[in-house]
JSON list of C-alpha atoms in Angstrom, two decimals:
[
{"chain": "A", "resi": 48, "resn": "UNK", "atom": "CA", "xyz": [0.00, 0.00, 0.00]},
{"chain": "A", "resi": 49, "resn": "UNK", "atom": "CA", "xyz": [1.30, 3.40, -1.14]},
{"chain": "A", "resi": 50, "resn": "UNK", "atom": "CA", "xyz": [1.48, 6.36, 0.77]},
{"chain": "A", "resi": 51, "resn": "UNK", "atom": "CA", "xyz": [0.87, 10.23, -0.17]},
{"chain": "A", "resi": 52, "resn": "UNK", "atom": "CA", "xyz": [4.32, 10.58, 1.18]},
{"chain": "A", "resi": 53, "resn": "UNK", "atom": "CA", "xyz": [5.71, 8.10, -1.32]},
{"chain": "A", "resi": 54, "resn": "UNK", "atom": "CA", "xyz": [4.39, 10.47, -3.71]},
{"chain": "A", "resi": 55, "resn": "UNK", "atom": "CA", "xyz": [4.88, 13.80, -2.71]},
{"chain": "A", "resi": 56, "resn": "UNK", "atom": "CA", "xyz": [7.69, 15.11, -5.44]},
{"chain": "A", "resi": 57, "resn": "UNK", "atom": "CA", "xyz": [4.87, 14.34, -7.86]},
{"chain": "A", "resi": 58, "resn": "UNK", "atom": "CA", "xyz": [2.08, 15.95, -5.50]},
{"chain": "A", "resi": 59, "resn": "UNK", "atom": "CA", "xyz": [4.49, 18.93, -5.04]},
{"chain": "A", "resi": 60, "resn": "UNK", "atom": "CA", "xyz": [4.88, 19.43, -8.97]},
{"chain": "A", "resi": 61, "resn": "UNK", "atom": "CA", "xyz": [1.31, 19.50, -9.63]},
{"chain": "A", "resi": 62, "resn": "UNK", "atom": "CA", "xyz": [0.39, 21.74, -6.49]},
{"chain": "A", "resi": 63, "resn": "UNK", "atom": "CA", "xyz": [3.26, 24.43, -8.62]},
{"chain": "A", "resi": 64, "resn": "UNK", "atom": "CA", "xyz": [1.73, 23.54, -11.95]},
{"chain": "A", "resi": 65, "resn": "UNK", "atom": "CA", "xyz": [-2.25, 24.73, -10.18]},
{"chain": "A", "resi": 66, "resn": "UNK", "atom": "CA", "xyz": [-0.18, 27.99, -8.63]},
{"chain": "A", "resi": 67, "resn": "UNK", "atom": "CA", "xyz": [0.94, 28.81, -11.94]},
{"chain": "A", "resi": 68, "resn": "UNK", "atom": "CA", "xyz": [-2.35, 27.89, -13.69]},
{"chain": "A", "resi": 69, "resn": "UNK", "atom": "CA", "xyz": [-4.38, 29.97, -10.63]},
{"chain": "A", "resi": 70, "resn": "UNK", "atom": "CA", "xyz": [-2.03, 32.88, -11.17]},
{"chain": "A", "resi": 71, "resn": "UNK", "atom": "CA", "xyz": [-2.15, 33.58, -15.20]},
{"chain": "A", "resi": 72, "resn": "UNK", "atom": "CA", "xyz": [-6.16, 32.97, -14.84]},
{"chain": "A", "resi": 73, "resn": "UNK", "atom": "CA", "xyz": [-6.55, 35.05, -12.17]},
{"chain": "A", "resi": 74, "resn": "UNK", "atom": "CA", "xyz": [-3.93, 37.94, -14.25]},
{"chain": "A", "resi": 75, "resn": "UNK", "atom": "CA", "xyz": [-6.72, 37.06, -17.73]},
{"chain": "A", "resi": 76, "resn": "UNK", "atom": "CA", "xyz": [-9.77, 37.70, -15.60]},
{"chain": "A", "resi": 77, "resn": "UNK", "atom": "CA", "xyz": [-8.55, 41.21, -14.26]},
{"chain": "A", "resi": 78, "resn": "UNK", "atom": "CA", "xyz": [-7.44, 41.97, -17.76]},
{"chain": "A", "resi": 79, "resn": "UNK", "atom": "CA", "xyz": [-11.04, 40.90, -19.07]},
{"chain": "A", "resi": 80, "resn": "UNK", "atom": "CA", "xyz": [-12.72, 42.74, -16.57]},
{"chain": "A", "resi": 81, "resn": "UNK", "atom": "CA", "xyz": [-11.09, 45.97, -17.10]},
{"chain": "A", "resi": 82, "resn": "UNK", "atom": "CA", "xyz": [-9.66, 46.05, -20.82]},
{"chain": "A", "resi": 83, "resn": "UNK", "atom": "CA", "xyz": [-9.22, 49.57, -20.81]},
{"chain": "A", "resi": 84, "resn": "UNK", "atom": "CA", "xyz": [-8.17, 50.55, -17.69]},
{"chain": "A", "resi": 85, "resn": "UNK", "atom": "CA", "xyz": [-5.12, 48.24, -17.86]},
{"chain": "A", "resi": 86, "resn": "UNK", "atom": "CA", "xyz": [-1.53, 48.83, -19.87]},
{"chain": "A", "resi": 87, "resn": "UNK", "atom": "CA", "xyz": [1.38, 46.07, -20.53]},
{"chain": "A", "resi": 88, "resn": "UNK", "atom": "CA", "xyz": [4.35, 48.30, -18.71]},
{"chain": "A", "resi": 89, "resn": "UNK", "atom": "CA", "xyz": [7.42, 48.79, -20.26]},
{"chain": "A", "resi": 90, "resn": "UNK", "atom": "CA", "xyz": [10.33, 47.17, -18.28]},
{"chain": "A", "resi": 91, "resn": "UNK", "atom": "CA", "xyz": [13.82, 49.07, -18.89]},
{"chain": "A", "resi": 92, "resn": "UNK", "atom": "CA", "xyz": [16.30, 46.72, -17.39]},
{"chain": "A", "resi": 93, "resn": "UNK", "atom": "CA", "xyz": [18.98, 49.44, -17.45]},
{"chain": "A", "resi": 94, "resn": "UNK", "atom": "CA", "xyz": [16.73, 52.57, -16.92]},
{"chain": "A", "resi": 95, "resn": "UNK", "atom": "CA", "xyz": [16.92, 54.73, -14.09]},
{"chain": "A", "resi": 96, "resn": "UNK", "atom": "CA", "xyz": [13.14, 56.19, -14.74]},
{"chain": "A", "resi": 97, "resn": "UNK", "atom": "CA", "xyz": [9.83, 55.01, -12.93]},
{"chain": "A", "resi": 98, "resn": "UNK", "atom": "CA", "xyz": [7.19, 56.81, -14.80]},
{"chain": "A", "resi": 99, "resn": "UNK", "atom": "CA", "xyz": [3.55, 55.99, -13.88]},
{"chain": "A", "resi": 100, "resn": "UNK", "atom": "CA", "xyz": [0.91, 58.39, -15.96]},
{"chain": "A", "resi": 101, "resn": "UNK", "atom": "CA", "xyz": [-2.93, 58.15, -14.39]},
{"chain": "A", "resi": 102, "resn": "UNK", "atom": "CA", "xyz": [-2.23, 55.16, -12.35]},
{"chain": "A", "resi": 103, "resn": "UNK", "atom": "CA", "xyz": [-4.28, 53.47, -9.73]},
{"chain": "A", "resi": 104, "resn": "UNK", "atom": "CA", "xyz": [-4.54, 51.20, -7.02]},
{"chain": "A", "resi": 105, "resn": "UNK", "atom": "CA", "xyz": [-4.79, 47.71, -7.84]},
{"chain": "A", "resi": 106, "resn": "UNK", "atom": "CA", "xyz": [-6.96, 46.40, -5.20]},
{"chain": "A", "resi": 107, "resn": "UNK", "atom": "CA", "xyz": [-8.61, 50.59, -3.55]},
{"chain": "A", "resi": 108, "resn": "UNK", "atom": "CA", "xyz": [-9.98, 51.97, -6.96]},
{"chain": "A", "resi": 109, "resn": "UNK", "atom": "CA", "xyz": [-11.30, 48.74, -8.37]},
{"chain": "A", "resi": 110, "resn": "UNK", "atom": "CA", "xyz": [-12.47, 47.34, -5.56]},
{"chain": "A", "resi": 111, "resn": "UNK", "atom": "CA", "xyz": [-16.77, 46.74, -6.00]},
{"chain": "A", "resi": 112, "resn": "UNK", "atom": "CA", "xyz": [-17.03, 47.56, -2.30]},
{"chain": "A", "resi": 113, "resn": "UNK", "atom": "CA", "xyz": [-15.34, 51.03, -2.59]},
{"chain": "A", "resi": 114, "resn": "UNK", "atom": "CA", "xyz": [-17.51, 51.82, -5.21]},
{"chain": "A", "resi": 115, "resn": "UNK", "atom": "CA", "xyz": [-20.82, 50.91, -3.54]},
{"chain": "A", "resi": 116, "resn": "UNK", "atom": "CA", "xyz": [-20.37, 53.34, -1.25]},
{"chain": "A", "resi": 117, "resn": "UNK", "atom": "CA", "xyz": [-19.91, 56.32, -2.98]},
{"chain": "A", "resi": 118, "resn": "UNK", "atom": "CA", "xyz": [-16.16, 56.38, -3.58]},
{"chain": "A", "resi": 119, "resn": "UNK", "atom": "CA", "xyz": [-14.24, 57.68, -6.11]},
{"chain": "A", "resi": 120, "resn": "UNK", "atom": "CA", "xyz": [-10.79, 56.98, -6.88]},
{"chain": "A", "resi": 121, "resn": "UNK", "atom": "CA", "xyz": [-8.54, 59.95, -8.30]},
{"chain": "A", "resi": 122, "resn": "UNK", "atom": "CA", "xyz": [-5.95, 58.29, -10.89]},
{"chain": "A", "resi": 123, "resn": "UNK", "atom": "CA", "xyz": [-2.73, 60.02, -9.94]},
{"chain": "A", "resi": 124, "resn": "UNK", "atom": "CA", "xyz": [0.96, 59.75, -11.62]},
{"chain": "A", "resi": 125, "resn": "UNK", "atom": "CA", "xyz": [4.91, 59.83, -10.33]},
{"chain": "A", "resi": 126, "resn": "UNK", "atom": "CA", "xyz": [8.26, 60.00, -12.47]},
{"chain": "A", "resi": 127, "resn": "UNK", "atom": "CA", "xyz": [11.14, 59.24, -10.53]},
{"chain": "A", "resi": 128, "resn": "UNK", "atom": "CA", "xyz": [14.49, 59.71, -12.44]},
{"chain": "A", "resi": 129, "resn": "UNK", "atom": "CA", "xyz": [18.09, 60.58, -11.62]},
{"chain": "A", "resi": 130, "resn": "UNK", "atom": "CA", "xyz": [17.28, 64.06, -11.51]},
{"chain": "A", "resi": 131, "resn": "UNK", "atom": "CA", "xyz": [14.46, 63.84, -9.35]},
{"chain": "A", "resi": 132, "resn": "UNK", "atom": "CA", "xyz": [14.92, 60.90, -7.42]},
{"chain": "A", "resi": 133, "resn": "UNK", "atom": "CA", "xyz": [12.68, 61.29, -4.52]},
{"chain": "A", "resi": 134, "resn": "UNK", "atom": "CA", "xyz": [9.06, 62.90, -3.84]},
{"chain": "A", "resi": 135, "resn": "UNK", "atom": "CA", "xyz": [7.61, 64.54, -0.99]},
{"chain": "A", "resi": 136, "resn": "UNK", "atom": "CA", "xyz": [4.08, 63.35, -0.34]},
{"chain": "A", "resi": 137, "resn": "UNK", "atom": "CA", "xyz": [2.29, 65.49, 2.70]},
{"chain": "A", "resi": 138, "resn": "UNK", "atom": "CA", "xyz": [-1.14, 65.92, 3.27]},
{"chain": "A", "resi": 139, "resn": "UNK", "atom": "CA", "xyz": [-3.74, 65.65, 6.19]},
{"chain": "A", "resi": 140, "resn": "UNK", "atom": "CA", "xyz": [-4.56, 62.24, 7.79]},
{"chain": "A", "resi": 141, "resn": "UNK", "atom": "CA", "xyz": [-6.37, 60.07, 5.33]},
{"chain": "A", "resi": 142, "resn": "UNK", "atom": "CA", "xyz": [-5.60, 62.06, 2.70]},
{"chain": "A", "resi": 143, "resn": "UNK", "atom": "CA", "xyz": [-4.67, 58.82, 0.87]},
{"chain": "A", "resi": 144, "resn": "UNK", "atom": "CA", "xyz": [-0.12, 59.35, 1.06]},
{"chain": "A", "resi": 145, "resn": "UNK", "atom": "CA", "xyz": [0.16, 55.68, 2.32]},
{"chain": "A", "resi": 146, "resn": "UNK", "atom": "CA", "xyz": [-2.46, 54.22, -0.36]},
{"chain": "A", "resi": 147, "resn": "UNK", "atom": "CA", "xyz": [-0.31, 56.16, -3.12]},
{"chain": "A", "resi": 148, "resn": "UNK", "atom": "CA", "xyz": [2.90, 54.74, -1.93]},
{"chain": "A", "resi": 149, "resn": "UNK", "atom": "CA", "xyz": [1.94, 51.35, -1.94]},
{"chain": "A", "resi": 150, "resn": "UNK", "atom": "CA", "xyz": [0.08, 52.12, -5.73]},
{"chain": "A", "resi": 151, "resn": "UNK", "atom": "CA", "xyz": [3.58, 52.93, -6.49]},
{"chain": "A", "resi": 152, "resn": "UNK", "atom": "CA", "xyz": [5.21, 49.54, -4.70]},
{"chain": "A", "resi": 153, "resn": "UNK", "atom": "CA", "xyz": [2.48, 47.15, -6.27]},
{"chain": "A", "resi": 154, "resn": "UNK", "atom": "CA", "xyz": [2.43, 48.24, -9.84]},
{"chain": "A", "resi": 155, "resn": "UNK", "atom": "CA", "xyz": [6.29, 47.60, -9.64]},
{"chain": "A", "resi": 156, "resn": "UNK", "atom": "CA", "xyz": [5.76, 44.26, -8.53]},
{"chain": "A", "resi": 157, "resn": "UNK", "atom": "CA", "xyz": [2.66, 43.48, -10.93]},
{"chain": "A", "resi": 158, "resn": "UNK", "atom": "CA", "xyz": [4.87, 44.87, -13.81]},
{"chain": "A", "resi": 159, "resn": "UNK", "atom": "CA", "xyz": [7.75, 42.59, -12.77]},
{"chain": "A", "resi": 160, "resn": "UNK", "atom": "CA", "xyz": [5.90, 39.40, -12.15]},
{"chain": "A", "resi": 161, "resn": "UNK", "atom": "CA", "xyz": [5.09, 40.17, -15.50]},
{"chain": "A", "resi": 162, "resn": "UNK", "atom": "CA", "xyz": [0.99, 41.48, -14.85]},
{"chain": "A", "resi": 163, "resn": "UNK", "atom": "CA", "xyz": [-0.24, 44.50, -16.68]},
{"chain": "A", "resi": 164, "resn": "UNK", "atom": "CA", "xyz": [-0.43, 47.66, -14.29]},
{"chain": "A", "resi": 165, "resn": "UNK", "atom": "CA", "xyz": [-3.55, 49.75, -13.94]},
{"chain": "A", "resi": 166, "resn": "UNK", "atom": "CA", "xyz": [-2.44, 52.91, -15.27]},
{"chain": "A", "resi": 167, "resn": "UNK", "atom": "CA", "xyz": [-2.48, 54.33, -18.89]},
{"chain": "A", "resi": 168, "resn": "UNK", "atom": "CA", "xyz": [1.16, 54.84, -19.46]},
{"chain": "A", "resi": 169, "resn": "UNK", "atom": "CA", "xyz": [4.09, 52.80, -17.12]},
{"chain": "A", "resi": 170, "resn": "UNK", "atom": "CA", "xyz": [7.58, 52.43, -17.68]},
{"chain": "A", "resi": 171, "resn": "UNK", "atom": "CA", "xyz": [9.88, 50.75, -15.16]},
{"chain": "A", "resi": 172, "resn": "UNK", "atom": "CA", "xyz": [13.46, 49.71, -14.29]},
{"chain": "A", "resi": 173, "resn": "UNK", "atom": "CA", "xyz": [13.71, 46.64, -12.88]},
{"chain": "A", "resi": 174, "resn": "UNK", "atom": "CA", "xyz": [14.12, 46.49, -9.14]},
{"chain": "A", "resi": 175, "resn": "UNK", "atom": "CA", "xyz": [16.27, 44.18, -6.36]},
{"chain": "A", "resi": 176, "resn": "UNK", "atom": "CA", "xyz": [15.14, 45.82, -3.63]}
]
């Protein structure tokens, strides 16, 4: 009698193979659901320029919820080069500075992972850290 156990390399290959599968369906789905609002970045492995133009957050401004209750979200852009390396965000508490900076942070990792971003215009370097 065989055991799960004597099997697992085999179980562990098809649990990756069902990731994989899970992830690019889930990556066709958003695109279906929002074919406009969604743009394959440009990655510039040797750029030093993160430009996002009317971008917004992946899971706040399409999320059914925030729209049910009257929200709105305001797309909003950066450009980072090596002349202006750094931005100053202020504004009052819940002003949205923390949502924005994660925008920022997640359409980086969607457009590295290989996901379109939600924005109409993004070109980014790769990153390591």
């Amino acid at each position: 009698m065989t055991t799960a156990r004597d099997h697992i390399e085999s179980l562990f290959a098809m649990a990756d193979g069902v990731a994989l599968l899970d992830m690019l369906l889930a990556f066709a789905e958003c695109i279906a659901l929002h074919p406009s609002g969604f743009v394959r970045p440009t990655i510039v492995e040797d750029g030093k320029t993160l430009s996002l133009v009317n971008s917004r957050h992946p899971v706040v401004a399409e999320s059914q919820i925030f729209a049910a209750h009257g929200g709105s979200f305001v797309s909003n852009g950066i450009t980072l080069d090596q002349e202006h390396n750094f931005a100053m965000i202020t504004g009052p508490n819940g002003s949205g500075k923390t949502v924005f900076i994660k925008q920022v942070a997640l359409c980086v990792i969607m457009a590295q992972i290989g996901m379109f971003v939600p924005a109409e215009y993004a070109e980014i370097p790769l990153f390591d850290r």
